[in-house]
Structures are given as structure tokens and as C-alpha cells.
mmCIF file of C-alpha atoms in Angstrom:
data_model
loop_
_atom_site.group_PDB
_atom_site.id
_atom_site.type_symbol
_atom_site.label_atom_id
_atom_site.label_comp_id
_atom_site.label_asym_id
_atom_site.label_seq_id
_atom_site.Cartn_x
_atom_site.Cartn_y
_atom_site.Cartn_z
ATOM 1 C CA MET A 1 47.305 38.974 79.993
ATOM 2 C CA MET A 2 50.384 38.557 82.179
ATOM 3 C CA GLY A 3 51.995 41.732 83.434
ATOM 4 C CA PRO A 4 55.779 42.001 83.609
ATOM 5 C CA THR A 5 55.896 41.291 87.347
ATOM 6 C CA ARG A 6 53.233 38.610 87.774
ATOM 7 C CA GLY A 7 53.458 34.857 87.592
ATOM 8 C CA LEU A 8 51.112 32.728 85.507
ATOM 9 C CA VAL A 9 47.587 31.773 86.556
ATOM 10 C CA CYS A 10 46.976 28.099 85.801
ATOM 11 C CA ALA A 11 43.477 26.619 85.825
ATOM 12 C CA ALA A 12 43.689 23.254 87.584
ATOM 13 C CA THR A 13 40.904 21.298 85.919
ATOM 14 C CA ALA A 14 39.083 18.205 87.160
ATOM 15 C CA GLU A 15 36.880 17.606 84.124
ATOM 16 C CA LYS A 16 36.367 13.989 83.092
ATOM 17 C CA THR A 17 36.217 14.435 79.292
ATOM 18 C CA PRO A 18 37.691 16.817 76.701
ATOM 19 C CA ALA A 19 34.155 18.050 75.913
ATOM 20 C CA ASP A 20 33.571 18.999 79.559
ATOM 21 C CA LEU A 21 36.969 20.682 79.594
ATOM 22 C CA ALA A 22 36.188 22.756 76.494
ATOM 23 C CA GLN A 23 32.851 23.860 77.940
ATOM 24 C CA LYS A 24 34.356 24.975 81.262
ATOM 25 C CA LEU A 25 37.317 26.749 79.647
ATOM 26 C CA SER A 26 35.018 28.771 77.400
ATOM 27 C CA LYS A 27 33.803 30.582 80.530
ATOM 28 C CA CYS A 28 37.179 31.494 82.011
ATOM 29 C CA ALA A 29 39.801 31.468 79.231
ATOM 30 C CA ASP A 30 40.267 35.245 79.452
ATOM 31 C CA LYS A 31 41.202 35.011 83.155
ATOM 32 C CA ILE A 32 43.939 32.377 82.933
ATOM 33 C CA ASP A 33 47.348 31.946 81.316
ATOM 34 C CA VAL A 34 47.690 28.134 81.341
ATOM 35 C CA VAL A 35 45.324 25.166 81.637
ATOM 36 C CA GLU A 36 46.376 22.071 83.586
ATOM 37 C CA VAL A 37 44.939 18.852 82.167
ATOM 38 C CA ARG A 38 44.736 16.206 84.900
ATOM 39 C CA LEU A 39 44.803 12.960 82.937
ATOM 40 C CA ASP A 40 44.442 10.944 86.166
ATOM 41 C CA LEU A 41 41.025 12.530 86.832
ATOM 42 C CA MET A 42 39.639 11.852 83.345
ATOM 43 C CA THR A 43 37.426 8.979 82.258
ATOM 44 C CA ASP A 44 38.478 9.745 78.677
ATOM 45 C CA PRO A 45 42.135 10.882 78.780
ATOM 46 C CA ASP A 46 42.239 11.711 75.065
ATOM 47 C CA ILE A 47 45.321 13.890 74.579
ATOM 48 C CA ASP A 48 44.343 15.212 71.141
ATOM 49 C CA GLY A 49 40.895 16.110 72.442
ATOM 50 C CA CYS A 50 42.379 17.862 75.463
ATOM 51 C CA LEU A 51 44.774 19.888 73.315
ATOM 52 C CA GLU A 52 41.862 20.862 71.084
ATOM 53 C CA ALA A 53 39.843 21.878 74.156
ATOM 54 C CA ALA A 54 42.715 24.064 75.375
ATOM 55 C CA GLY A 55 42.651 25.909 72.060
ATOM 56 C CA GLN A 56 45.116 28.799 72.060
ATOM 57 C CA LEU A 57 45.841 28.432 75.779
ATOM 58 C CA PRO A 58 49.197 26.932 76.778
ATOM 59 C CA SER A 59 48.584 23.460 78.217
ATOM 60 C CA LEU A 60 50.132 21.641 81.177
ATOM 61 C CA PHE A 61 49.662 17.863 81.290
ATOM 62 C CA THR A 62 49.750 16.036 84.624
ATOM 63 C CA ASN A 63 49.078 12.368 85.425
ATOM 64 C CA ARG A 64 49.186 12.461 89.222
ATOM 65 C CA PRO A 65 49.730 9.090 90.965
ATOM 66 C CA SER A 66 47.822 7.997 94.057
ATOM 67 C CA TRP A 67 51.048 8.208 96.079
ATOM 68 C CA GLU A 68 51.151 11.980 95.435
ATOM 69 C CA GLY A 69 47.499 12.819 95.974
ATOM 70 C CA GLY A 70 46.266 11.869 92.499
ATOM 71 C CA LYS A 71 44.013 9.141 91.106
ATOM 72 C CA PHE A 72 46.351 7.155 88.849
ATOM 73 C CA ALA A 73 46.991 3.777 90.468
ATOM 74 C CA GLY A 74 48.429 1.705 87.611
ATOM 75 C CA ASN A 75 51.848 0.775 86.269
ATOM 76 C CA GLU A 76 54.373 3.625 86.292
ATOM 77 C CA GLN A 77 55.356 3.125 82.649
ATOM 78 C CA ASN A 78 51.685 3.448 81.731
ATOM 79 C CA ARG A 79 51.488 6.644 83.758
ATOM 80 C CA ILE A 80 54.527 8.275 82.150
ATOM 81 C CA GLN A 81 53.882 7.355 78.506
ATOM 82 C CA PRO A 82 50.840 9.642 78.065
ATOM 83 C CA LEU A 83 52.930 12.558 79.356
ATOM 84 C CA ILE A 84 55.565 11.902 76.703
ATOM 85 C CA SER A 85 52.802 11.565 74.084
ATOM 86 C CA ALA A 86 51.335 14.894 75.197
ATOM 87 C CA ALA A 87 54.733 16.554 74.775
ATOM 88 C CA GLN A 88 55.119 15.051 71.314
ATOM 89 C CA LYS A 89 51.640 16.248 70.317
ATOM 90 C CA GLY A 90 52.299 19.844 71.356
ATOM 91 C CA ALA A 91 51.770 20.254 75.117
ATOM 92 C CA THR A 92 53.462 23.419 76.380
ATOM 93 C CA TYR A 93 54.312 21.958 79.793
ATOM 94 C CA VAL A 94 54.454 18.509 81.394
ATOM 95 C CA ASP A 95 54.473 17.858 85.161
ATOM 96 C CA ILE A 96 56.452 14.917 86.559
ATOM 97 C CA GLU A 97 56.776 14.166 90.272
ATOM 98 C CA LEU A 98 60.229 14.371 91.893
ATOM 99 C CA LYS A 99 59.520 11.085 93.707
ATOM 100 C CA THR A 100 59.089 9.221 90.408
ATOM 101 C CA GLU A 101 61.706 6.463 90.132
ATOM 102 C CA HIS A 102 64.934 8.206 89.107
ATOM 103 C CA THR A 103 65.633 6.488 85.775
ATOM 104 C CA LEU A 104 62.014 6.737 84.634
ATOM 105 C CA ARG A 105 61.785 10.370 85.719
ATOM 106 C CA GLN A 106 64.928 11.398 83.863
ATOM 107 C CA LYS A 107 63.807 9.467 80.769
ATOM 108 C CA CYS A 108 60.492 11.348 80.868
ATOM 109 C CA ILE A 109 62.216 14.726 81.290
ATOM 110 C CA ALA A 110 64.574 14.059 78.379
ATOM 111 C CA ALA A 111 61.830 12.758 76.067
ATOM 112 C CA CYS A 112 59.462 15.639 76.825
ATOM 113 C CA GLN A 113 62.118 18.330 76.511
ATOM 114 C CA ASN A 114 63.397 16.787 73.275
ATOM 115 C CA ALA A 115 59.823 17.054 71.967
ATOM 116 C CA GLY A 116 59.785 20.758 72.807
ATOM 117 C CA ALA A 117 57.750 20.741 76.035
ATOM 118 C CA LYS A 118 58.895 22.476 79.216
ATOM 119 C CA VAL A 119 59.051 20.031 82.124
ATOM 120 C CA ILE A 120 57.988 21.000 85.643
ATOM 121 C CA VAL A 121 59.254 18.633 88.350
ATOM 122 C CA SER A 122 56.948 18.707 91.354
ATOM 123 C CA GLN A 123 56.716 17.757 95.000
ATOM 124 C CA HIS A 124 53.576 18.032 97.142
ATOM 125 C CA ASN A 125 53.335 17.599 100.915
ATOM 126 C CA PHE A 126 49.727 17.146 102.055
ATOM 127 C CA GLN A 127 50.607 16.839 105.750
ATOM 128 C CA GLU A 128 52.864 19.731 106.708
ATOM 129 C CA THR A 129 55.476 22.311 105.802
ATOM 130 C CA PRO A 130 58.898 20.657 106.198
ATOM 131 C CA SER A 131 61.851 22.343 107.888
ATOM 132 C CA PRO A 132 63.777 25.029 105.963
ATOM 133 C CA GLU A 133 66.639 22.542 105.513
ATOM 134 C CA VAL A 134 64.351 19.964 103.897
ATOM 135 C CA LEU A 135 62.721 22.580 101.670
ATOM 136 C CA ILE A 136 66.092 23.870 100.473
ATOM 137 C CA GLN A 137 67.283 20.322 99.758
ATOM 138 C CA THR A 138 64.094 19.658 97.777
ATOM 139 C CA LEU A 139 64.719 22.775 95.700
ATOM 140 C CA GLU A 140 68.287 21.640 95.033
ATOM 141 C CA ASP A 141 66.985 18.196 94.022
ATOM 142 C CA LEU A 142 64.544 19.805 91.566
ATOM 143 C CA ILE A 143 67.280 21.912 89.988
ATOM 144 C CA GLN A 144 69.530 18.847 89.660
ATOM 145 C CA THR A 145 66.962 17.060 87.464
ATOM 146 C CA GLY A 146 67.678 19.484 84.622
ATOM 147 C CA ALA A 147 63.980 20.282 84.226
ATOM 148 C CA TYR A 148 62.800 23.679 83.021
ATOM 149 C CA ALA A 149 60.980 24.521 86.265
ATOM 150 C CA GLY A 150 60.014 23.204 89.680
ATOM 151 C CA LYS A 151 56.974 23.074 91.928
ATOM 152 C CA ILE A 152 57.097 22.739 95.729
ATOM 153 C CA ILE A 153 53.725 22.713 97.477
ATOM 154 C CA THR A 154 53.375 22.329 101.243
ATOM 155 C CA THR A 155 50.497 22.381 103.729
ATOM 156 C CA ALA A 156 50.433 25.400 106.019
ATOM 157 C CA LYS A 157 49.067 25.411 109.542
ATOM 158 C CA SER A 158 50.387 28.894 110.370
ATOM 159 C CA ALA A 159 51.759 32.112 108.881
ATOM 160 C CA LYS A 160 55.239 30.849 109.766
ATOM 161 C CA ASP A 161 54.746 27.881 107.415
ATOM 162 C CA VAL A 162 53.784 30.288 104.626
ATOM 163 C CA ARG A 163 56.843 32.501 105.175
ATOM 164 C CA GLN A 164 59.098 29.451 105.279
ATOM 165 C CA THR A 165 57.774 28.159 101.959
ATOM 166 C CA LEU A 166 57.812 31.470 100.090
ATOM 167 C CA THR A 167 61.441 32.059 101.120
ATOM 168 C CA LEU A 168 62.291 29.444 98.476
ATOM 169 C CA LEU A 169 61.421 31.973 95.770
ATOM 170 C CA SER A 170 64.526 34.047 96.520
ATOM 171 C CA LEU A 171 66.761 30.971 96.371
ATOM 172 C CA ALA A 172 65.183 29.812 93.106
ATOM 173 C CA GLN A 173 65.639 33.248 91.544
ATOM 174 C CA ASP A 174 69.305 33.232 92.576
ATOM 175 C CA SER A 175 69.617 30.033 90.506
ATOM 176 C CA ASN A 176 67.508 31.396 87.606
ATOM 177 C CA PHE A 177 65.151 28.461 88.184
ATOM 178 C CA PRO A 178 61.425 29.099 87.638
ATOM 179 C CA LEU A 179 59.633 27.831 90.758
ATOM 180 C CA SER A 180 55.965 27.530 91.646
ATOM 181 C CA THR A 181 55.636 27.439 95.411
ATOM 182 C CA PHE A 182 52.756 28.120 97.793
ATOM 183 C CA CYS A 183 50.848 26.399 100.587
ATOM 184 C CA MET A 184 47.695 24.319 100.674
ATOM 185 C CA GLY A 185 45.185 24.597 103.500
ATOM 186 C CA GLU A 186 43.226 27.549 104.853
ATOM 187 C CA ALA A 187 46.309 29.164 106.412
ATOM 188 C CA GLY A 188 48.052 28.940 103.043
ATOM 189 C CA GLN A 189 45.431 30.686 100.909
ATOM 190 C CA ILE A 190 47.246 34.039 101.025
ATOM 191 C CA SER A 191 50.287 32.387 99.433
ATOM 192 C CA ARG A 192 48.276 31.294 96.382
ATOM 193 C CA PHE A 193 47.834 34.977 95.554
ATOM 194 C CA SER A 194 51.033 36.510 96.926
ATOM 195 C CA THR A 195 53.338 34.002 95.195
ATOM 196 C CA LEU A 196 52.338 35.581 91.871
ATOM 197 C CA TYR A 197 53.957 38.882 92.882
ATOM 198 C CA LEU A 198 56.952 37.491 94.782
ATOM 199 C CA GLY A 199 58.582 35.719 91.859
ATOM 200 C CA GLY A 200 56.464 32.560 91.731
ATOM 201 C CA PHE A 201 56.253 30.902 88.319
ATOM 202 C CA MET A 202 52.618 29.760 88.541
ATOM 203 C CA SER A 203 49.686 29.649 90.904
ATOM 204 C CA TYR A 204 46.853 27.185 90.394
ATOM 205 C CA ALA A 205 43.131 27.949 90.666
ATOM 206 C CA ALA A 206 40.007 25.823 90.257
ATOM 207 C CA ILE A 207 37.660 26.532 87.344
ATOM 208 C CA ASN A 208 34.954 26.843 89.998
ATOM 209 C CA SER A 209 34.850 26.339 93.760
ATOM 210 C CA GLU A 210 33.141 22.932 93.442
ATOM 211 C CA THR A 211 36.001 21.419 91.428
ATOM 212 C CA ALA A 212 39.029 22.369 93.551
ATOM 213 C CA THR A 213 41.840 19.821 93.119
ATOM 214 C CA ALA A 214 43.654 20.719 96.364
ATOM 215 C CA PRO A 215 42.792 21.937 99.890
ATOM 216 C CA GLY A 216 42.386 25.718 100.067
ATOM 217 C CA GLN A 217 42.462 26.185 96.293
ATOM 218 C CA LEU A 218 40.853 29.441 95.165
ATOM 219 C CA SER A 219 38.544 29.600 92.164
ATOM 220 C CA VAL A 220 39.713 31.300 88.964
ATOM 221 C CA ASP A 221 37.110 34.039 89.511
ATOM 222 C CA HIS A 222 38.240 34.631 93.095
ATOM 223 C CA LEU A 223 41.928 34.780 92.185
ATOM 224 C CA HIS A 224 41.195 36.980 89.175
ATOM 225 C CA SER A 225 39.236 39.440 91.337
ATOM 226 C CA LEU A 226 42.161 39.663 93.786
ATOM 227 C CA ILE A 227 44.583 40.287 90.908
ATOM 228 C CA THR A 228 42.315 42.957 89.413
ATOM 229 C CA LEU A 229 41.888 44.698 92.762
ATOM 230 C CA PHE A 230 45.614 44.599 93.508
ATOM 231 C CA GLU A 231 46.784 45.735 90.079
ATOM 232 C CA HIS A 232 44.172 48.484 89.876
ATOM 233 C CA HIS A 233 45.335 49.980 93.185
ATOM 234 C CA ALA A 234 49.008 49.460 92.380
ATOM 235 C CA HIS A 235 48.934 52.002 89.540
#
């Protein structure tokens, strides 16, 4: 499905059970490249069931803590262990937050990568787009972790914020570091599409507009229609 010059479309799911996940994915599997399983949003975070629901689709497991916009509010060890288990059971990708305590974060990265999963280290800013200096330092911090890829998500209030954030793609490419970066919020919606054609590793879309997991998130159908329109006219 992915063309040679487009990043991956990841369905950011908010389903509470593996059965719900399987049902929703059956309707959009042909429009996505990866499925993100949000363990922190599930009432039944059954890893085997989630992997089965993903089927042939590459899977990305995330267990987002409350301090980074997620729902997991327990012990950090208990948050990290399911991610390692997911890697050991065959997850394609695992997401771990940059702000996770250093020793625990590096232990998670090593364990997941030893199990064969690709680790994405992430940072989300729900308030603003930081200065270029802060963004560049964050990118350097992500690269230093030794993870496979990074994710830097900001909140845009203007086109300037969007330009500032997407500039990171050039720096990441110079370092051969796969980076997902775009902006949340209404002003940032254009970046969720454009990042795919500017060197971004992944963009995230909701399975439907009612289940968006972040402000300004497009639905899979909406993003897919933009991609189809753009690629049709590009030829």
C-alpha cells in the first residue's frame, strides 16, 4: 500500500477490547499500514488478543501514562512490562515516552529491541510548539536513546508552529533517523497529511471521527481520501 515516497498511515485505536478492535479494523484495514494498540485505553488489555485482532497488519503497542496525555495511572514498572511482553509476543513496534525514567526507559528499549520489535521513543506537547532550540534538543535526545525511531508531536496555534515542527524532518533525515512529527490542534491538521510526503515516518489517524485520540486527529477515511486525491493528481 505504501508508495516509495510516502510515510506510513497508522490507525490510532481507542477500542476497549480485542473484539472491538478486530471489528473496527475489518472496515479500514485496506487503508492503513500500521495499527496502534493503546493498552491504556483498554478494559481488557489482552496482548495476544490484540495481536490476533491486528491480523496481518504491523502492530504498534503503546501504554500512554496520564502524565503524557494517556489513561495509565499506575506503577511505572507495571506500565512498561506489557510493552516488553508485546515485543516478545511479536509486536512490530513499541512506543515508549522520552520522559520515562531514564534507567527504566533504556531497559525497555533494550528488551524490546532484543525481542525483535522496533522501538519508537516519543514526546508529546499538548500546550504549545516549543522553540526551535528546544525541538532540536528533543530530537537529539531521541536519537541518543538508541531507539529505532522517534516521535515529536506539538500543538500548533499558527502556520509558523507547523513550519517549525516539520523542519525537524530534514534534521532527522540527515541523521538517518526515522521521525514521526506533526502538530495537534486545528491549525496543525495540514501537517498530519503533509508530513507523509515530507519524510515523516508515520502519521496517525482515528478509525472514525468519534474515536480520535488527539486534538485535530483526522479519521482514516479522511486521510485516505486526501492521499488518494493527492497521489491521483501527482501522476
